[in-house]
Amino acid sequence: GENVEQHPSTLSVQEGDSAVIKCTYSDSASNYFPWYKQELGKRPQLIIDIRSNVGEKKDQRIAVTLNKTAKHFSLHITETQPEDSAVYFCAATGAQKLVFGQGTRLTINP
Amino acid sequence: KAGVTQTPRYLIKTRGQQVTLSCSPISGHRSVSWYQQTPGQGLQFLFEYFSETQRNKGNFPGRFSGRQFSNSRSEMNVSTLELGDSALYLCASSFSMSYTEAFFGQGTRLTVV
């Protein structure tokens, strides 16, 4: 079945710097790759997603890139702000289910 | 429109008891998935229902079961509770889990004592 690996597990960056989180997936049939942000005590919220027919997608300070050949995708956050501090999860579709990575705890230092 | 609603929000049960959790998806969504979230284990897939049929099941023991009703509401049941079942249980709804956005409920925090 699908397996998603996410790195790093923790990431600490200075406010204003960029943050990058990387994921790899195993199922070449996967065609949808969302990213979720989960703040402490809250539900995971979809922040951006990408489908297999697209290589890159941007939404203001957030971008996601997908390399289908290498089976990896990445989340890029530019000009980080304190409110970006949270746990981020990547996911990939596999047989009618979303399989999640283990999460990255992002801390923005003022 | 209303989001995904899970009830109850918090639950404390004793080992050996059983528990039923409820999830009401976003109107029009027919797919409901359940996940177990524990510290350090991320989001572990339990099962997915679409139009009252279980289409996929994760690697959990048979004590974990679920069902979906004709109005797409879903319930999850855990029998013979163990201490290790303490977790946040999240459900997510979607038009179709494999290709469209999934939205999560607030979760049910289950504590087994």
PDB file of C-alpha atoms in Angstrom:
ATOM      1  CA  GLY A   1       0.000   0.000   0.000  1.00  0.00           C
ATOM      2  CA  GLU A   2       0.879   3.664  -0.072  1.00  0.00           C
ATOM      3  CA  ASN A   3       3.600   4.877   2.245  1.00  0.00           C
ATOM      4  CA  VAL A   4       4.470   8.526   2.803  1.00  0.00           C
ATOM      5  CA  GLU A   5       7.714   9.657   4.388  1.00  0.00           C
ATOM      6  CA  GLN A   6       8.031  13.239   5.636  1.00  0.00           C
ATOM      7  CA  HIS A   7      11.164  15.166   6.627  1.00  0.00           C
ATOM      8  CA  PRO A   8      12.237  16.819   8.799  1.00  0.00           C
ATOM      9  CA  SER A   9      10.215  15.925  11.877  1.00  0.00           C
ATOM     10  CA  THR A  10      11.059  19.283  13.468  1.00  0.00           C
ATOM     11  CA  LEU A  11      12.112  22.534  11.845  1.00  0.00           C
ATOM     12  CA  SER A  12      13.053  25.805  13.472  1.00  0.00           C
ATOM     13  CA  VAL A  13      13.550  28.949  11.371  1.00  0.00           C
ATOM     14  CA  GLN A  14      13.975  32.647  12.018  1.00  0.00           C
ATOM     15  CA  GLU A  15      11.009  34.860  11.307  1.00  0.00           C
ATOM     16  CA  GLY A  16      11.223  36.111   7.747  1.00  0.00           C
ATOM     17  CA  ASP A  17      13.245  33.139   6.523  1.00  0.00           C
ATOM     18  CA  SER A  18      11.923  30.329   4.317  1.00  0.00           C
ATOM     19  CA  ALA A  19      10.922  26.841   5.398  1.00  0.00           C
ATOM     20  CA  VAL A  20      10.883  23.704   3.264  1.00  0.00           C
ATOM     21  CA  ILE A  21       9.266  20.378   4.138  1.00  0.00           C
ATOM     22  CA  LYS A  22       9.748  17.342   1.935  1.00  0.00           C
ATOM     23  CA  CYS A  23       7.715  14.190   1.393  1.00  0.00           C
ATOM     24  CA  THR A  24       8.171  11.053  -0.653  1.00  0.00           C
ATOM     25  CA  TYR A  25       5.479   8.573  -1.602  1.00  0.00           C
ATOM     26  CA  SER A  26       5.559   4.995  -2.799  1.00  0.00           C
ATOM     27  CA  ASP A  27       2.442   4.471  -4.939  1.00  0.00           C
ATOM     28  CA  SER A  28       3.033   5.704  -8.477  1.00  0.00           C
ATOM     29  CA  ALA A  29      -0.755   5.729  -8.995  1.00  0.00           C
ATOM     30  CA  SER A  30      -1.236   8.476  -6.399  1.00  0.00           C
ATOM     31  CA  ASN A  31      -2.713  11.551  -8.032  1.00  0.00           C
ATOM     32  CA  TYR A  32      -3.578  14.015  -5.273  1.00  0.00           C
ATOM     33  CA  PHE A  33      -1.222  15.557  -2.714  1.00  0.00           C
ATOM     34  CA  PRO A  34      -2.641  17.870  -0.044  1.00  0.00           C
ATOM     35  CA  TRP A  35      -0.875  19.647   2.781  1.00  0.00           C
ATOM     36  CA  TYR A  36      -2.505  20.243   6.134  1.00  0.00           C
ATOM     37  CA  LYS A  37      -1.622  22.607   8.971  1.00  0.00           C
ATOM     38  CA  GLN A  38      -2.579  21.689  12.498  1.00  0.00           C
ATOM     39  CA  GLU A  39      -2.281  24.265  15.241  1.00  0.00           C
ATOM     40  CA  LEU A  40      -2.172  23.159  18.841  1.00  0.00           C
ATOM     41  CA  GLY A  41      -5.515  21.773  19.954  1.00  0.00           C
ATOM     42  CA  LYS A  42      -7.154  22.333  16.589  1.00  0.00           C
ATOM     43  CA  ARG A  43      -8.189  20.224  13.624  1.00  0.00           C
ATOM     44  CA  PRO A  44      -5.933  19.763  10.590  1.00  0.00           C
ATOM     45  CA  GLN A  45      -6.764  22.378   7.978  1.00  0.00           C
ATOM     46  CA  LEU A  46      -6.038  22.098   4.278  1.00  0.00           C
ATOM     47  CA  ILE A  47      -3.622  24.847   3.225  1.00  0.00           C
ATOM     48  CA  ILE A  48      -2.706  23.852  -0.317  1.00  0.00           C
ATOM     49  CA  ASP A  49      -2.924  20.854  -2.592  1.00  0.00           C
ATOM     50  CA  ILE A  50      -1.590  19.730  -5.938  1.00  0.00           C
ATOM     51  CA  ARG A  51      -2.754  17.210  -8.458  1.00  0.00           C
ATOM     52  CA  SER A  52      -0.571  14.921 -10.514  1.00  0.00           C
ATOM     53  CA  ASN A  53      -1.010  16.848 -13.747  1.00  0.00           C
ATOM     54  CA  VAL A  54       0.607  19.955 -12.243  1.00  0.00           C
ATOM     55  CA  GLY A  55       4.235  20.485 -11.265  1.00  0.00           C
ATOM     56  CA  GLU A  56       3.916  23.538  -9.044  1.00  0.00           C
ATOM     57  CA  LYS A  57       1.231  25.575  -7.327  1.00  0.00           C
ATOM     58  CA  LYS A  58       1.463  28.813  -5.376  1.00  0.00           C
ATOM     59  CA  ASP A  59      -0.827  30.599  -2.975  1.00  0.00           C
ATOM     60  CA  GLN A  60       0.664  33.807  -1.610  1.00  0.00           C
ATOM     61  CA  ARG A  61       3.566  32.764   0.664  1.00  0.00           C
ATOM     62  CA  ILE A  62       2.962  29.047   0.225  1.00  0.00           C
ATOM     63  CA  ALA A  63       3.994  26.867  -2.701  1.00  0.00           C
ATOM     64  CA  VAL A  64       4.032  23.165  -3.385  1.00  0.00           C
ATOM     65  CA  THR A  65       6.131  21.350  -5.976  1.00  0.00           C
ATOM     66  CA  LEU A  66       5.647  17.841  -7.279  1.00  0.00           C
ATOM     67  CA  ASN A  67       8.158  15.572  -9.012  1.00  0.00           C
ATOM     68  CA  LYS A  68       6.226  12.535 -10.190  1.00  0.00           C
ATOM     69  CA  THR A  69       9.273  10.802 -11.613  1.00  0.00           C
ATOM     70  CA  ALA A  70      11.090  10.918  -8.296  1.00  0.00           C
ATOM     71  CA  LYS A  71       7.829  10.513  -6.332  1.00  0.00           C
ATOM     72  CA  HIS A  72       8.418  13.412  -4.046  1.00  0.00           C
ATOM     73  CA  PHE A  73       6.693  16.689  -3.277  1.00  0.00           C
ATOM     74  CA  SER A  74       7.607  19.656  -1.124  1.00  0.00           C
ATOM     75  CA  LEU A  75       6.010  22.526   0.746  1.00  0.00           C
ATOM     76  CA  HIS A  76       7.720  25.901   0.635  1.00  0.00           C
ATOM     77  CA  ILE A  77       6.795  28.731   2.987  1.00  0.00           C
ATOM     78  CA  THR A  78       8.452  32.080   2.340  1.00  0.00           C
ATOM     79  CA  GLU A  79       8.711  35.129   4.626  1.00  0.00           C
ATOM     80  CA  THR A  80       7.682  33.039   7.618  1.00  0.00           C
ATOM     81  CA  GLN A  81       5.630  34.623  10.374  1.00  0.00           C
ATOM     82  CA  PRO A  82       4.936  33.581  13.989  1.00  0.00           C
ATOM     83  CA  GLU A  83       1.467  32.343  13.006  1.00  0.00           C
ATOM     84  CA  ASP A  84       3.096  29.789  10.711  1.00  0.00           C
ATOM     85  CA  SER A  85       4.182  27.855  13.804  1.00  0.00           C
ATOM     86  CA  ALA A  86       2.243  24.570  13.718  1.00  0.00           C
ATOM     87  CA  VAL A  87       2.505  20.929  12.727  1.00  0.00           C
ATOM     88  CA  TYR A  88       2.354  20.351   8.978  1.00  0.00           C
ATOM     89  CA  PHE A  89       1.255  17.088   7.400  1.00  0.00           C
ATOM     90  CA  CYS A  90       1.682  16.004   3.808  1.00  0.00           C
ATOM     91  CA  ALA A  91      -0.559  13.327   2.337  1.00  0.00           C
ATOM     92  CA  ALA A  92      -0.955  11.285  -0.808  1.00  0.00           C
ATOM     93  CA  THR A  93      -3.892   9.380  -2.173  1.00  0.00           C
ATOM     94  CA  GLY A  94      -3.791   5.624  -2.362  1.00  0.00           C
ATOM     95  CA  ALA A  95      -6.710   3.270  -2.965  1.00  0.00           C
ATOM     96  CA  GLN A  96      -9.524   5.559  -1.796  1.00  0.00           C
ATOM     97  CA  LYS A  97      -7.688   6.874   1.210  1.00  0.00           C
ATOM     98  CA  LEU A  98      -5.359   9.656   2.177  1.00  0.00           C
ATOM     99  CA  VAL A  99      -2.113   8.426   3.654  1.00  0.00           C
ATOM    100  CA  PHE A 100      -0.356  10.987   5.807  1.00  0.00           C
ATOM    101  CA  GLY A 101       3.250  11.637   6.570  1.00  0.00           C
ATOM    102  CA  GLN A 102       4.362  11.701  10.191  1.00  0.00           C
ATOM    103  CA  GLY A 103       4.218  15.483  10.413  1.00  0.00           C
ATOM    104  CA  THR A 104       6.722  18.328  10.785  1.00  0.00           C
ATOM    105  CA  ARG A 105       6.652  20.607  13.798  1.00  0.00           C
ATOM    106  CA  LEU A 106       7.579  24.044  12.465  1.00  0.00           C
ATOM    107  CA  THR A 107       8.670  26.692  14.948  1.00  0.00           C
ATOM    108  CA  ILE A 108       9.175  30.299  13.887  1.00  0.00           C
ATOM    109  CA  ASN A 109      11.633  32.135  16.117  1.00  0.00           C
ATOM    110  CA  PRO A 110      11.105  35.898  16.506  1.00  0.00           C
TER     111      PRO A 110
ATOM    112  CA  LYS B   1     -22.204  25.841   4.882  1.00  0.00           C
ATOM    113  CA  ALA B   2     -21.745  23.858   8.070  1.00  0.00           C
ATOM    114  CA  GLY B   3     -18.446  22.055   8.532  1.00  0.00           C
ATOM    115  CA  VAL B   4     -17.741  18.533   9.684  1.00  0.00           C
ATOM    116  CA  THR B   5     -19.218  17.911  13.126  1.00  0.00           C
ATOM    117  CA  GLN B   6     -17.996  15.297  15.542  1.00  0.00           C
ATOM    118  CA  THR B   7     -19.657  14.327  18.795  1.00  0.00           C
ATOM    119  CA  PRO B   8     -18.854  14.096  21.579  1.00  0.00           C
ATOM    120  CA  ARG B   9     -15.783  16.333  21.823  1.00  0.00           C
ATOM    121  CA  TYR B  10     -14.431  14.617  24.920  1.00  0.00           C
ATOM    122  CA  LEU B  11     -14.968  11.186  26.368  1.00  0.00           C
ATOM    123  CA  ILE B  12     -13.571   9.320  29.344  1.00  0.00           C
ATOM    124  CA  LYS B  13     -14.094   5.572  29.447  1.00  0.00           C
ATOM    125  CA  THR B  14     -12.864   2.660  31.532  1.00  0.00           C
ATOM    126  CA  ARG B  15     -10.851  -0.241  30.164  1.00  0.00           C
ATOM    127  CA  GLY B  16     -13.106  -2.945  28.804  1.00  0.00           C
ATOM    128  CA  GLN B  17     -15.972  -0.629  27.963  1.00  0.00           C
ATOM    129  CA  GLN B  18     -17.083   0.227  24.456  1.00  0.00           C
ATOM    130  CA  VAL B  19     -17.570   3.615  22.847  1.00  0.00           C
ATOM    131  CA  THR B  20     -19.365   5.070  19.838  1.00  0.00           C
ATOM    132  CA  LEU B  21     -18.227   8.248  18.124  1.00  0.00           C
ATOM    133  CA  SER B  22     -20.266  10.193  15.585  1.00  0.00           C
ATOM    134  CA  CYS B  23     -19.329  12.228  12.536  1.00  0.00           C
ATOM    135  CA  SER B  24     -21.652  14.375  10.417  1.00  0.00           C
ATOM    136  CA  PRO B  25     -19.998  15.310   7.124  1.00  0.00           C
ATOM    137  CA  ILE B  26     -20.384  18.459   5.101  1.00  0.00           C
ATOM    138  CA  SER B  27     -23.668  18.465   3.212  1.00  0.00           C
ATOM    139  CA  GLY B  28     -23.230  16.741  -0.136  1.00  0.00           C
ATOM    140  CA  HIS B  29     -20.106  14.850   0.871  1.00  0.00           C
ATOM    141  CA  ARG B  30     -20.504  11.099   0.598  1.00  0.00           C
ATOM    142  CA  SER B  31     -17.079   9.973   1.722  1.00  0.00           C
ATOM    143  CA  VAL B  32     -16.135   9.830   5.387  1.00  0.00           C
ATOM    144  CA  SER B  33     -12.779   8.669   6.693  1.00  0.00           C
ATOM    145  CA  TRP B  34     -11.667   8.098  10.248  1.00  0.00           C
ATOM    146  CA  TYR B  35      -8.182   8.640  11.656  1.00  0.00           C
ATOM    147  CA  GLN B  36      -6.526   8.037  14.983  1.00  0.00           C
ATOM    148  CA  GLN B  37      -4.055  10.689  16.081  1.00  0.00           C
ATOM    149  CA  THR B  38      -1.600  10.058  18.891  1.00  0.00           C
ATOM    150  CA  PRO B  39       1.545  11.992  19.797  1.00  0.00           C
ATOM    151  CA  GLY B  40       4.418  10.765  17.700  1.00  0.00           C
ATOM    152  CA  GLN B  41       2.230   8.551  15.491  1.00  0.00           C
ATOM    153  CA  GLY B  42       0.713  11.136  13.234  1.00  0.00           C
ATOM    154  CA  LEU B  43      -2.604  10.409  11.565  1.00  0.00           C
ATOM    155  CA  GLN B  44      -3.297   6.700  11.288  1.00  0.00           C
ATOM    156  CA  PHE B  45      -6.019   5.667   8.842  1.00  0.00           C
ATOM    157  CA  LEU B  46      -8.827   3.588  10.331  1.00  0.00           C
ATOM    158  CA  PHE B  47     -11.397   3.215   7.535  1.00  0.00           C
ATOM    159  CA  GLU B  48     -13.248   5.009   4.782  1.00  0.00           C
ATOM    160  CA  TYR B  49     -16.927   4.855   3.899  1.00  0.00           C
ATOM    161  CA  PHE B  50     -18.631   5.958   0.720  1.00  0.00           C
ATOM    162  CA  SER B  51     -22.375   5.649   0.164  1.00  0.00           C
ATOM    163  CA  GLU B  52     -22.759   3.349   3.165  1.00  0.00           C
ATOM    164  CA  THR B  53     -20.009   0.981   2.001  1.00  0.00           C
ATOM    165  CA  GLN B  54     -16.648   0.508   3.616  1.00  0.00           C
ATOM    166  CA  ARG B  55     -14.160   0.872   0.783  1.00  0.00           C
ATOM    167  CA  ASN B  56     -10.947   0.717   2.711  1.00  0.00           C
ATOM    168  CA  LYS B  57      -9.698  -0.336   6.104  1.00  0.00           C
ATOM    169  CA  GLY B  58      -6.474   0.440   7.915  1.00  0.00           C
ATOM    170  CA  ASN B  59      -4.325  -1.823   9.998  1.00  0.00           C
ATOM    171  CA  PHE B  60      -6.324  -1.790  13.226  1.00  0.00           C
ATOM    172  CA  PRO B  61      -7.757  -4.717  15.201  1.00  0.00           C
ATOM    173  CA  GLY B  62     -11.323  -5.860  14.735  1.00  0.00           C
ATOM    174  CA  ARG B  63     -12.325  -4.011  17.919  1.00  0.00           C
ATOM    175  CA  PHE B  64     -12.491  -0.933  15.721  1.00  0.00           C
ATOM    176  CA  SER B  65     -15.533  -0.855  13.482  1.00  0.00           C
ATOM    177  CA  GLY B  66     -17.664   1.690  11.743  1.00  0.00           C
ATOM    178  CA  ARG B  67     -20.683   2.284   9.614  1.00  0.00           C
ATOM    179  CA  GLN B  68     -22.255   4.938   7.473  1.00  0.00           C
ATOM    180  CA  PHE B  69     -25.904   5.815   7.214  1.00  0.00           C
ATOM    181  CA  SER B  70     -27.948   6.815   4.190  1.00  0.00           C
ATOM    182  CA  ASN B  71     -27.573  10.505   5.117  1.00  0.00           C
ATOM    183  CA  SER B  72     -23.755  10.029   5.040  1.00  0.00           C
ATOM    184  CA  ARG B  73     -23.377  10.403   8.793  1.00  0.00           C
ATOM    185  CA  SER B  74     -20.875   7.918  10.138  1.00  0.00           C
ATOM    186  CA  GLU B  75     -20.239   6.251  13.436  1.00  0.00           C
ATOM    187  CA  MET B  76     -17.150   4.565  14.753  1.00  0.00           C
ATOM    188  CA  ASN B  77     -17.244   1.973  17.495  1.00  0.00           C
ATOM    189  CA  VAL B  78     -14.441   0.672  19.651  1.00  0.00           C
ATOM    190  CA  SER B  79     -15.163  -2.344  21.827  1.00  0.00           C
ATOM    191  CA  THR B  80     -13.216  -3.696  24.778  1.00  0.00           C
ATOM    192  CA  LEU B  81     -11.285  -0.475  25.233  1.00  0.00           C
ATOM    193  CA  GLU B  82      -7.598  -0.585  26.075  1.00  0.00           C
ATOM    194  CA  LEU B  83      -5.413   2.123  27.581  1.00  0.00           C
ATOM    195  CA  GLY B  84      -3.615   2.416  24.254  1.00  0.00           C
ATOM    196  CA  ASP B  85      -6.834   3.472  22.553  1.00  0.00           C
ATOM    197  CA  SER B  86      -6.551   6.871  24.199  1.00  0.00           C
ATOM    198  CA  ALA B  87      -6.199   9.286  21.306  1.00  0.00           C
ATOM    199  CA  LEU B  88      -7.794  12.023  19.268  1.00  0.00           C
ATOM    200  CA  TYR B  89     -10.157  10.492  16.721  1.00  0.00           C
ATOM    201  CA  LEU B  90     -10.688  12.607  13.651  1.00  0.00           C
ATOM    202  CA  CYS B  91     -13.083  12.174  10.819  1.00  0.00           C
ATOM    203  CA  ALA B  92     -12.749  13.806   7.434  1.00  0.00           C
ATOM    204  CA  SER B  93     -15.369  14.255   4.759  1.00  0.00           C
ATOM    205  CA  SER B  94     -14.961  14.650   1.030  1.00  0.00           C
ATOM    206  CA  PHE B  95     -16.852  14.272  -2.242  1.00  0.00           C
ATOM    207  CA  SER B  96     -14.399  11.518  -3.084  1.00  0.00           C
ATOM    208  CA  MET B  97     -11.436  10.796  -0.867  1.00  0.00           C
ATOM    209  CA  SER B  98      -9.084   9.959  -3.668  1.00  0.00           C
ATOM    210  CA  TYR B  99      -9.087  13.236  -5.561  1.00  0.00           C
ATOM    211  CA  THR B 100     -10.874  16.033  -3.796  1.00  0.00           C
ATOM    212  CA  GLU B 101     -10.332  18.107  -0.708  1.00  0.00           C
ATOM    213  CA  ALA B 102     -10.960  16.434   2.619  1.00  0.00           C
ATOM    214  CA  PHE B 103     -12.159  18.515   5.558  1.00  0.00           C
ATOM    215  CA  PHE B 104     -11.646  17.458   9.142  1.00  0.00           C
ATOM    216  CA  GLY B 105     -13.926  17.662  12.121  1.00  0.00           C
ATOM    217  CA  GLN B 106     -12.703  18.968  15.483  1.00  0.00           C
ATOM    218  CA  GLY B 107     -12.148  15.438  16.685  1.00  0.00           C
ATOM    219  CA  THR B 108     -13.194  13.424  19.706  1.00  0.00           C
ATOM    220  CA  ARG B 109     -10.602  13.180  22.468  1.00  0.00           C
ATOM    221  CA  LEU B 110     -10.985   9.709  23.999  1.00  0.00           C
ATOM    222  CA  THR B 111      -9.286   8.942  27.281  1.00  0.00           C
ATOM    223  CA  VAL B 112      -9.294   5.373  28.564  1.00  0.00           C
ATOM    224  CA  VAL B 113      -8.576   4.952  32.264  1.00  0.00           C
TER     225      VAL B 113
END
